[in-house]
Amino acid sequence: MKILMVCLGNICRSPLAQGIMQQQVTAKDLDWEVDSAGTAGYHIGKSPDHRSIAVAKKHGIDISSQRARQFKIADFESFDHIYVMDEQNYEDVMMMASTDQEKAKVRLFIPERNVIDPYYDNSLFEPVFQTITTQCAKLLTDLKNENR
Ligand code: 4NP
């Protein structure tokens, strides 16, 4: 199973989603692959935002070696599931899809909800971490059941 987490910059939310999901997947001894990307190219090659690195570290997860990259058409082929953090990411990714099969891989990370962008508000990193952690656990259970 290959899972891609997507947000706008690939420096705040999706690196957390990648790191948290990776940790949960490893804890369950699954050999799933988890990656992340951003719809925008502003931060290509950069480390995650220092506030995301800090909140993850506080909870025992090291995301500091991740590097930002931009979502690309080939990701539709490479990944089984593409989880987007908000509706804008959803629109941007869906616009790049060309077949129904590609479109079917794209889902909001939390059904009918946006993961709020913490970039402009330091106080949001902890709640975003918690929200993503809870949803990763749910997704992992759902995906395991789907693949039984
Ligand atoms: P992310 O957050 O999409 O969760 O990585 C953002 C990072 C950077 C910017 C916006 C959101 N930015 O405008 O540079």
CSV table of C-alpha atoms and ligand atoms in Angstrom, one decimal:
chain,number,residue,atom,x,y,z
A,1,MET,CA,0.0,0.0,0.0
A,2,LYS,CA,1.3,3.4,-0.9
A,3,ILE,CA,-0.2,6.5,0.7
A,4,LEU,CA,0.4,10.2,-0.2
A,5,MET,CA,-0.4,13.0,2.1
A,6,VAL,CA,-0.9,16.4,0.4
A,7,CYS,CA,-1.3,20.0,1.5
A,8,LEU,CA,-0.4,23.4,0.0
A,9,GLY,CA,3.3,24.0,1.0
A,10,ASN,CA,4.4,20.5,2.1
A,11,ILE,CA,6.0,22.1,5.2
A,12,CYS,CA,3.3,22.2,7.9
A,13,ARG,CA,0.4,19.7,7.7
A,14,SER,CA,1.4,17.0,5.3
A,15,PRO,CA,4.9,16.4,6.7
A,16,LEU,CA,3.1,15.8,10.1
A,17,ALA,CA,0.6,13.5,8.4
A,18,GLN,CA,3.5,11.6,6.8
A,19,GLY,CA,5.5,11.3,10.0
A,20,ILE,CA,2.5,10.3,12.2
A,21,MET,CA,1.2,7.8,9.7
A,22,GLN,CA,4.7,6.3,9.2
A,23,GLN,CA,5.0,5.9,12.9
A,24,GLN,CA,1.6,4.2,13.3
A,25,VAL,CA,2.3,1.9,10.3
A,26,THR,CA,5.7,0.9,11.7
A,27,ALA,CA,4.1,0.2,15.1
A,28,LYS,CA,1.7,-2.2,13.4
A,29,ASP,CA,4.5,-3.9,11.5
A,30,LEU,CA,2.9,-3.0,8.1
A,31,ASP,CA,5.1,-2.5,5.1
A,32,TRP,CA,3.1,0.4,3.7
A,33,GLU,CA,4.9,3.4,2.2
A,34,VAL,CA,3.9,6.9,3.2
A,35,ASP,CA,5.0,10.1,1.5
A,36,SER,CA,3.9,13.7,1.3
A,37,ALA,CA,3.8,16.5,-1.3
A,38,GLY,CA,2.5,20.1,-1.7
A,39,THR,CA,0.3,21.4,-4.5
A,40,ALA,CA,2.4,24.6,-4.5
A,41,GLY,CA,6.1,24.8,-5.4
A,42,TYR,CA,7.2,27.6,-3.0
A,43,HIS,CA,9.0,25.4,-0.6
A,44,ILE,CA,10.6,22.7,-2.8
A,45,GLY,CA,13.6,21.1,-1.1
A,46,LYS,CA,13.0,22.7,2.3
A,47,SER,CA,12.8,21.0,5.6
A,48,PRO,CA,9.4,21.0,7.3
A,49,ASP,CA,8.4,24.2,9.2
A,50,HIS,CA,10.3,24.4,12.5
A,51,ARG,CA,7.0,24.5,14.4
A,52,SER,CA,5.9,21.2,12.8
A,53,ILE,CA,9.3,19.7,13.5
A,54,ALA,CA,9.0,20.8,17.2
A,55,VAL,CA,5.5,19.6,17.8
A,56,ALA,CA,6.3,16.2,16.2
A,57,LYS,CA,9.5,15.9,18.3
A,58,LYS,CA,7.6,16.7,21.5
A,59,HIS,CA,5.5,13.6,20.7
A,60,GLY,CA,8.5,11.5,19.8
A,61,ILE,CA,8.4,11.7,16.0
A,62,ASP,CA,11.3,12.9,14.0
A,63,ILE,CA,10.2,14.6,10.7
A,64,SER,CA,13.3,16.7,10.3
A,65,SER,CA,14.8,14.7,7.4
A,66,GLN,CA,11.8,15.2,5.2
A,67,ARG,CA,12.2,17.6,2.2
A,68,ALA,CA,9.3,19.4,0.5
A,69,ARG,CA,8.3,18.4,-3.0
A,70,GLN,CA,5.5,19.4,-5.3
A,71,PHE,CA,2.7,17.1,-6.2
A,72,LYS,CA,3.1,15.7,-9.7
A,73,ILE,CA,0.9,13.9,-12.3
A,74,ALA,CA,3.0,10.7,-11.9
A,75,ASP,CA,1.8,10.5,-8.2
A,76,PHE,CA,-1.6,9.3,-9.5
A,77,GLU,CA,0.2,6.2,-10.8
A,78,SER,CA,2.6,5.8,-7.9
A,79,PHE,CA,0.1,5.9,-5.0
A,80,ASP,CA,-3.0,3.9,-4.1
A,81,HIS,CA,-4.5,6.7,-1.9
A,82,ILE,CA,-4.0,10.4,-2.0
A,83,TYR,CA,-5.2,12.3,1.1
A,84,VAL,CA,-5.6,16.0,0.8
A,85,MET,CA,-5.7,18.3,3.8
A,86,ASP,CA,-8.4,20.8,2.6
A,87,GLU,CA,-10.9,21.6,-0.1
A,88,GLN,CA,-8.5,23.8,-2.0
A,89,ASN,CA,-5.9,21.0,-2.1
A,90,TYR,CA,-8.7,18.7,-3.3
A,91,GLU,CA,-9.6,21.1,-6.2
A,92,ASP,CA,-6.0,21.5,-7.2
A,93,VAL,CA,-5.2,17.8,-7.2
A,94,MET,CA,-8.4,16.9,-8.9
A,95,MET,CA,-7.7,19.4,-11.7
A,96,MET,CA,-4.6,17.4,-12.5
A,97,ALA,CA,-6.3,14.1,-12.7
A,98,SER,CA,-7.3,12.9,-16.1
A,99,THR,CA,-9.2,9.6,-15.5
A,100,ASP,CA,-11.9,8.4,-13.2
A,101,GLN,CA,-9.4,5.9,-11.7
A,102,GLU,CA,-7.1,8.8,-10.8
A,103,LYS,CA,-9.9,10.9,-9.4
A,104,ALA,CA,-11.0,8.0,-7.2
A,105,LYS,CA,-7.7,7.9,-5.4
A,106,VAL,CA,-8.1,11.4,-4.1
A,107,ARG,CA,-10.0,12.0,-0.8
A,108,LEU,CA,-10.1,14.6,1.9
A,109,PHE,CA,-7.9,13.4,4.7
A,110,ILE,CA,-10.9,13.9,7.1
A,111,PRO,CA,-14.2,13.4,5.3
A,112,GLU,CA,-16.1,16.7,4.8
A,113,ARG,CA,-13.6,18.6,6.9
A,114,ASN,CA,-10.5,20.7,6.3
A,115,VAL,CA,-7.4,20.4,8.4
A,116,ILE,CA,-6.8,24.0,9.2
A,117,ASP,CA,-3.6,25.6,7.9
A,118,PRO,CA,-1.5,26.4,11.0
A,119,TYR,CA,1.1,28.5,9.0
A,120,TYR,CA,0.0,31.9,10.3
A,121,ASP,CA,-0.9,30.9,13.9
A,122,ASN,CA,1.6,29.2,16.2
A,123,SER,CA,-1.1,28.0,18.6
A,124,LEU,CA,-2.6,25.7,15.9
A,125,PHE,CA,0.3,23.3,15.6
A,126,GLU,CA,-0.6,21.3,18.7
A,127,PRO,CA,-4.3,20.9,17.8
A,128,VAL,CA,-3.4,20.1,14.2
A,129,PHE,CA,-1.0,17.4,15.5
A,130,GLN,CA,-3.7,15.9,17.6
A,131,THR,CA,-6.3,16.1,14.8
A,132,ILE,CA,-3.9,14.4,12.4
A,133,THR,CA,-3.0,11.7,14.9
A,134,THR,CA,-6.6,10.8,15.6
A,135,GLN,CA,-7.4,10.6,11.9
A,136,CYS,CA,-4.3,8.6,11.0
A,137,ALA,CA,-5.4,5.9,13.5
A,138,LYS,CA,-8.9,5.8,12.0
A,139,LEU,CA,-7.5,5.7,8.4
A,140,LEU,CA,-5.2,2.9,9.3
A,141,THR,CA,-8.0,0.8,10.6
A,142,ASP,CA,-10.2,1.6,7.6
A,143,LEU,CA,-7.5,0.8,5.1
A,144,LYS,CA,-6.6,-2.5,6.9
A,145,ASN,CA,-10.2,-3.6,6.7
A,146,GLU,CA,-10.5,-2.6,3.1
A,147,ASN,CA,-7.6,-4.8,2.2
A,148,ARG,CA,-8.6,-7.9,4.0
B,1,4NP,P1,1.0,23.7,4.6
B,1,4NP,O1,1.1,25.1,5.2
B,1,4NP,O2,0.2,23.7,3.4
B,1,4NP,O3,0.4,22.9,5.7
B,1,4NP,O4,2.5,23.2,4.4
B,1,4NP,C1,1.5,26.2,4.5
B,1,4NP,C2,2.9,26.5,4.3
B,1,4NP,C3,3.3,27.6,3.6
B,1,4NP,C4,2.4,28.5,3.1
B,1,4NP,C5,1.0,28.3,3.3
B,1,4NP,C6,0.6,27.1,4.0
B,1,4NP,N1,2.8,29.6,2.4
B,1,4NP,O5,1.9,30.4,2.0
B,1,4NP,O6,4.0,29.8,2.2
